[in-house]
CSV table of C-alpha atoms and ligand atoms in Angstrom, one decimal:
chain,number,residue,atom,x,y,z
A,1,MET,CA,-10.4,17.7,12.1
A,2,PHE,CA,-11.3,15.5,9.1
A,3,TYR,CA,-12.6,17.6,6.2
A,4,ILE,CA,-14.2,15.4,3.6
A,5,GLY,CA,-16.5,16.3,0.7
A,6,CYS,CA,-17.1,15.7,-3.0
A,7,HIS,CA,-17.6,17.6,-6.2
A,8,LEU,CA,-21.1,19.1,-6.4
A,9,SER,CA,-23.0,20.8,-9.1
A,10,SER,CA,-23.0,24.6,-8.7
A,11,SER,CA,-26.2,25.2,-10.7
A,12,LYS,CA,-28.4,25.9,-7.7
A,13,GLY,CA,-26.0,28.2,-5.8
A,14,PHE,CA,-23.7,28.1,-2.8
A,15,LEU,CA,-26.3,27.6,-0.1
A,16,ASN,CA,-27.8,24.6,-1.9
A,17,MET,CA,-24.3,23.0,-2.4
A,18,ALA,CA,-23.6,23.4,1.3
A,19,LYS,CA,-27.0,21.9,2.3
A,20,GLU,CA,-26.4,19.1,-0.1
A,21,ALA,CA,-22.9,18.5,1.4
A,22,VAL,CA,-24.5,18.3,4.9
A,23,LYS,CA,-27.0,15.7,3.7
A,24,LEU,CA,-24.0,13.7,2.5
A,25,ASN,CA,-22.4,14.1,5.9
A,26,ALA,CA,-19.6,16.2,4.3
A,27,ASN,CA,-18.1,19.4,5.7
A,28,THR,CA,-16.5,20.8,2.5
A,29,PHE,CA,-17.1,20.5,-1.2
A,30,GLN,CA,-15.8,21.4,-4.6
A,31,PHE,CA,-17.6,23.0,-7.5
A,32,PHE,CA,-16.9,24.3,-11.0
A,33,THR,CA,-16.8,28.1,-11.2
A,34,ARG,CA,-18.6,27.8,-14.6
A,35,ASN,CA,-19.4,25.1,-17.2
A,36,PRO,CA,-16.4,22.7,-17.1
A,37,ARG,CA,-16.1,23.0,-20.8
A,38,GLY,CA,-15.8,26.8,-20.5
A,39,GLY,CA,-18.4,29.5,-21.1
A,40,SER,CA,-19.8,32.3,-18.9
A,41,ALA,CA,-20.3,32.1,-15.2
A,42,LYS,CA,-23.7,32.6,-13.5
A,43,SER,CA,-24.5,36.1,-12.2
A,44,VAL,CA,-23.5,36.7,-8.6
A,45,ASP,CA,-26.2,36.3,-6.0
A,46,LEU,CA,-25.0,38.2,-3.0
A,47,GLU,CA,-27.9,37.0,-0.8
A,48,ASP,CA,-27.1,33.4,-1.6
A,49,ILE,CA,-23.5,34.0,-0.7
A,50,GLU,CA,-24.3,35.6,2.7
A,51,LEU,CA,-26.7,32.7,3.5
A,52,PHE,CA,-24.0,30.2,2.5
A,53,LYS,CA,-21.3,31.9,4.7
A,54,GLN,CA,-23.6,31.7,7.7
A,55,PHE,CA,-24.6,28.1,7.0
A,56,ALA,CA,-21.0,27.0,6.5
A,57,LYS,CA,-20.0,28.6,9.8
A,58,GLU,CA,-22.8,27.0,11.7
A,59,ASN,CA,-21.9,23.6,10.3
A,60,ASN,CA,-18.2,23.9,10.9
A,61,PHE,CA,-17.2,23.7,7.2
A,62,GLY,CA,-13.6,23.6,6.2
A,63,LYS,CA,-12.2,25.5,3.2
A,64,ILE,CA,-14.1,24.9,0.0
A,65,VAL,CA,-12.5,24.4,-3.4
A,66,ALA,CA,-13.5,26.1,-6.6
A,67,HIS,CA,-12.3,24.3,-9.8
A,68,ALA,CA,-11.5,26.2,-13.0
A,69,PRO,CA,-13.0,24.9,-16.2
A,70,TYR,CA,-11.0,22.1,-18.0
A,71,THR,CA,-10.8,24.3,-21.1
A,72,LEU,CA,-8.7,26.8,-19.3
A,73,ASN,CA,-5.2,26.4,-20.8
A,74,PRO,CA,-2.7,29.2,-19.9
A,75,CYS,CA,0.0,27.6,-22.0
A,76,SER,CA,-1.9,26.9,-25.2
A,77,ALA,CA,-0.1,27.6,-28.5
A,78,ASP,CA,-3.2,29.6,-29.5
A,79,GLU,CA,-3.2,33.2,-28.3
A,80,LYS,CA,-7.0,33.3,-28.1
A,81,THR,CA,-7.0,30.3,-25.8
A,82,ARG,CA,-4.4,32.0,-23.6
A,83,GLU,CA,-6.5,35.2,-23.5
A,84,PHE,CA,-9.6,33.1,-22.5
A,85,ALA,CA,-7.6,31.6,-19.6
A,86,LEU,CA,-6.6,35.1,-18.5
A,87,GLN,CA,-10.1,36.4,-18.7
A,88,VAL,CA,-11.7,33.4,-16.9
A,89,MET,CA,-9.2,33.3,-14.1
A,90,THR,CA,-9.4,37.1,-13.6
A,91,ASP,CA,-13.2,36.9,-13.3
A,92,ASP,CA,-13.2,33.7,-11.2
A,93,LEU,CA,-10.7,35.2,-8.7
A,94,LYS,CA,-12.7,38.4,-8.4
A,95,ARG,CA,-15.8,36.3,-7.6
A,96,MET,CA,-13.9,34.1,-5.1
A,97,GLU,CA,-13.2,37.2,-3.0
A,98,LEU,CA,-16.9,37.2,-2.2
A,99,ILE,CA,-16.2,34.0,-0.3
A,100,PRO,CA,-12.8,35.0,1.1
A,101,ASN,CA,-10.0,32.6,2.2
A,102,ASN,CA,-11.0,29.6,0.2
A,103,TYR,CA,-9.2,27.7,-2.6
A,104,TYR,CA,-9.2,28.0,-6.4
A,105,ASN,CA,-7.8,25.0,-8.2
A,106,PHE,CA,-6.7,24.7,-11.8
A,107,HIS,CA,-5.0,22.3,-14.2
A,108,PRO,CA,-1.7,24.1,-15.0
A,109,GLY,CA,-2.2,23.4,-18.7
A,110,SER,CA,-1.0,21.5,-21.8
A,111,HIS,CA,2.0,23.0,-23.7
A,112,VAL,CA,0.9,21.4,-27.0
A,113,LYS,CA,4.3,20.8,-28.6
A,114,GLN,CA,5.8,24.1,-27.4
A,115,GLY,CA,7.8,22.3,-24.8
A,116,VAL,CA,7.7,22.1,-21.1
A,117,ASP,CA,9.8,25.2,-20.5
A,118,VAL,CA,7.8,27.5,-22.7
A,119,GLY,CA,4.6,26.1,-21.1
A,120,ILE,CA,5.9,26.8,-17.5
A,121,ASP,CA,6.8,30.3,-18.5
A,122,MET,CA,3.3,31.0,-19.9
A,123,ILE,CA,1.6,29.6,-16.8
A,124,ALA,CA,3.8,31.8,-14.5
A,125,ASP,CA,3.0,34.8,-16.8
A,126,LEU,CA,-0.7,34.2,-16.2
A,127,LEU,CA,-0.2,33.9,-12.5
A,128,ASN,CA,2.0,37.0,-12.4
A,129,THR,CA,-0.8,38.9,-14.1
A,130,VAL,CA,-3.8,37.7,-12.1
A,131,LEU,CA,-2.4,37.4,-8.5
A,132,SER,CA,-2.4,40.5,-6.3
A,133,GLU,CA,-1.1,41.2,-2.8
A,134,ASP,CA,-4.6,41.7,-1.4
A,135,LEU,CA,-6.0,38.3,-2.7
A,136,THR,CA,-7.4,36.2,0.1
A,137,THR,CA,-7.9,33.1,-2.1
A,138,THR,CA,-5.1,30.6,-2.4
A,139,VAL,CA,-4.7,29.4,-6.0
A,140,LEU,CA,-3.9,25.7,-6.2
A,141,LEU,CA,-1.9,24.0,-9.0
A,142,GLU,CA,-3.3,20.5,-9.5
A,143,THR,CA,-0.8,17.6,-9.9
A,144,MET,CA,-1.6,16.0,-13.3
A,145,ALA,CA,-1.5,12.5,-14.7
A,146,GLY,CA,0.8,13.5,-17.6
A,147,LYS,CA,-1.4,12.5,-20.4
A,148,GLY,CA,-0.6,14.3,-23.7
A,149,THR,CA,1.5,17.3,-23.0
A,150,GLU,CA,0.1,18.1,-19.6
A,151,ILE,CA,2.3,20.2,-17.3
A,152,GLY,CA,2.3,19.3,-13.6
A,153,ARG,CA,3.1,15.6,-14.2
A,154,ASN,CA,5.8,15.8,-11.6
A,155,PHE,CA,6.7,17.8,-8.5
A,156,GLU,CA,9.6,19.5,-10.2
A,157,GLU,CA,7.3,21.1,-12.8
A,158,ILE,CA,4.9,22.4,-10.1
A,159,LYS,CA,7.8,23.8,-8.2
A,160,SER,CA,9.2,25.5,-11.2
A,161,ILE,CA,5.8,27.3,-11.8
A,162,ILE,CA,5.8,28.4,-8.1
A,163,ASP,CA,9.4,29.7,-8.3
A,164,LYS,CA,8.6,31.8,-11.4
A,165,THR,CA,5.6,33.4,-9.7
A,166,THR,CA,6.4,36.6,-7.8
A,167,LEU,CA,3.5,36.3,-5.3
A,168,SER,CA,4.2,32.6,-4.7
A,169,ASP,CA,2.7,32.8,-1.2
A,170,LYS,CA,-0.7,33.0,-2.9
A,171,LEU,CA,-0.1,29.6,-4.5
A,172,GLY,CA,-0.6,26.1,-3.1
A,173,VAL,CA,-0.9,22.6,-4.5
A,174,CYS,CA,-3.8,20.1,-4.8
A,175,LEU,CA,-2.6,16.5,-5.0
A,176,ASP,CA,-4.9,14.3,-7.0
A,177,THR,CA,-4.4,10.6,-6.0
A,178,CYS,CA,-5.4,9.2,-9.4
A,179,HIS,CA,-3.2,11.7,-11.2
A,180,VAL,CA,-0.1,11.1,-9.2
A,181,SER,CA,-0.4,7.4,-9.4
A,182,ASP,CA,-0.9,7.6,-13.2
A,183,ALA,CA,2.1,9.9,-13.3
A,184,GLY,CA,4.2,7.2,-11.7
A,185,TYR,CA,4.3,8.1,-8.0
A,186,ASP,CA,3.8,4.8,-6.0
A,187,ILE,CA,1.4,6.0,-3.3
A,188,VAL,CA,0.2,2.4,-2.9
A,189,ASN,CA,3.5,1.0,-1.6
A,190,GLU,CA,5.6,4.1,-1.0
A,191,LEU,CA,3.3,6.8,0.4
A,192,ASP,CA,5.9,8.1,2.8
A,193,THR,CA,8.6,8.3,0.2
A,194,VAL,CA,6.3,10.1,-2.2
A,195,LEU,CA,5.4,12.6,0.5
A,196,GLU,CA,9.0,13.1,1.4
A,197,GLU,CA,9.8,13.8,-2.2
A,198,PHE,CA,6.9,16.3,-2.3
A,199,ASP,CA,8.4,17.9,0.8
A,200,SER,CA,11.9,18.1,-0.4
A,201,ILE,CA,10.9,19.5,-3.9
A,202,ILE,CA,7.9,21.7,-3.2
A,203,GLY,CA,7.5,21.7,0.6
A,204,LEU,CA,4.5,20.0,2.3
A,205,GLU,CA,3.3,23.4,3.7
A,206,LYS,CA,2.2,24.1,0.1
A,207,LEU,CA,-0.1,21.0,0.0
A,208,LYS,CA,-3.5,22.5,0.7
A,209,ALA,CA,-6.0,20.0,-0.7
A,210,VAL,CA,-6.2,16.4,-1.9
A,211,HIS,CA,-8.5,15.0,-4.6
A,212,LEU,CA,-9.4,11.4,-3.5
A,213,ASN,CA,-9.9,9.3,-6.6
A,214,ASP,CA,-9.1,5.7,-7.4
A,215,SER,CA,-7.6,5.0,-10.8
A,216,LYS,CA,-8.8,2.7,-13.6
A,217,ASN,CA,-5.2,2.3,-14.6
A,218,GLU,CA,-1.9,1.0,-13.2
A,219,LEU,CA,1.1,3.0,-11.9
A,220,GLY,CA,2.5,5.3,-14.5
A,221,ALA,CA,-0.3,4.8,-17.0
A,222,ARG,CA,-0.7,8.5,-17.8
A,223,LYS,CA,-4.4,8.0,-18.5
A,224,ASP,CA,-6.4,10.0,-15.9
A,225,ARG,CA,-9.4,7.8,-15.6
A,226,HIS,CA,-11.0,8.1,-12.2
A,227,GLU,CA,-12.5,5.1,-10.5
A,228,LYS,CA,-14.7,4.7,-7.4
A,229,ILE,CA,-12.8,4.4,-4.1
A,230,GLY,CA,-11.6,0.8,-3.6
A,231,GLU,CA,-12.6,-0.3,-7.0
A,232,GLY,CA,-9.5,0.6,-8.9
A,233,PHE,CA,-5.7,0.2,-8.9
A,234,LEU,CA,-5.2,2.2,-5.6
A,235,LYS,CA,-7.4,0.1,-3.3
A,236,ILE,CA,-9.0,1.0,0.1
A,237,GLU,CA,-5.8,0.6,2.2
A,238,THR,CA,-4.1,3.4,0.2
A,239,PHE,CA,-7.0,5.8,1.0
A,240,LYS,CA,-6.9,4.8,4.7
A,241,ASN,CA,-3.2,5.6,4.8
A,242,ILE,CA,-3.7,8.9,3.1
A,243,ILE,CA,-6.5,10.3,5.2
A,244,ASN,CA,-4.8,9.2,8.4
A,245,HIS,CA,-1.3,10.4,7.4
A,246,PRO,CA,0.1,12.7,10.1
A,247,LYS,CA,1.5,15.0,7.5
A,248,LEU,CA,-2.0,15.4,5.8
A,249,LYS,CA,-4.0,16.4,8.9
A,250,ASN,CA,-6.7,19.0,8.6
A,251,ILE,CA,-6.5,19.5,4.9
A,252,PRO,CA,-9.7,19.1,2.8
A,253,PHE,CA,-10.2,15.8,0.9
A,254,LEU,CA,-12.4,16.0,-2.1
A,255,LEU,CA,-13.9,13.1,-4.0
A,256,GLU,CA,-14.1,13.3,-7.8
A,257,THR,CA,-15.1,9.7,-8.3
A,258,PRO,CA,-17.7,8.6,-10.9
A,259,ASN,CA,-20.7,8.7,-8.6
A,260,ASP,CA,-24.2,10.1,-8.1
A,261,LEU,CA,-25.0,11.7,-4.8
A,262,SER,CA,-25.9,8.4,-3.1
A,263,GLY,CA,-22.6,6.9,-4.3
A,264,TYR,CA,-20.8,9.9,-2.8
A,265,ALA,CA,-22.7,9.5,0.5
A,266,LYS,CA,-21.5,5.9,0.7
A,267,GLU,CA,-17.8,6.8,0.0
A,268,ILE,CA,-17.9,9.6,2.5
A,269,ALA,CA,-19.3,7.2,5.2
A,270,LEU,CA,-16.7,4.6,4.2
A,271,LEU,CA,-13.8,7.1,4.5
A,272,GLN,CA,-15.2,8.4,7.9
A,273,SER,CA,-15.2,4.9,9.1
A,274,LEU,CA,-11.5,4.5,8.1
A,275,TYR,CA,-10.5,7.8,9.7
A,276,GLU,CA,-8.8,7.4,13.1
A,277,GLU,CA,-9.3,10.4,15.5
B,301,LIG,FE1,-9.0,18.7,-11.7
B,302,LIG,FE1,-8.6,16.2,-9.7
B,303,LIG,ZN1,-8.5,13.7,-13.3
């Protein structure tokens, strides 16, 4: 099954996002759990959630992906920022259990001069606090471009976080195509090699979702500037190879390209035309 969708605004609730997705011919979507710059989440609307679940089932949706706010930084040098991360993730994960068995993706964080090792320990500390045995949500660590002091710029750093997390079976990885290219992984010419490397370091069974973004910058640029599909450094052929890769079957692909809804509809149609049954 080809699960394709895009990032949608969560301001009008779950049922509306799902309906919007169907209009775009999508069968999954991503949304921010709250304002991407932080702040409080909307109050929970249980009726909306029940209607969403029914609608998603009727329309054969794949797993959906919640995205934590960008301001969440579990390895900040500032204790208040780390507390905010703990508080937000605790609350988000509690809410996610109202739509069980989906994904919650976050940027591992920036260590801000404290060093990678300290950063990784702090991220694992947070995960060891918020994860519990009964959680049905899988928490995804996103692969990062490596700008500034971002952690998760290579597979080894992601693996290290997973290894330091006790309930590591609750963790997965979301591979962002713009980010990994910016981080220096050549998915344009060496997709198989990159996936083999992912497999030998982390294990491909941990790869639960892919962010499909072209990049405004060249391999290894460490910039993190998303571009529309086929209009950046990565080119159409790379996306065709990714969505059809035998090792990436049945996982959700989410667009985070600079688009309005009609732009997303076009990219979804384009990718569906490139998908080989
Ligand atoms: Fe992200
Ligand atoms: Fe992303
Ligand atoms: Zn990005």
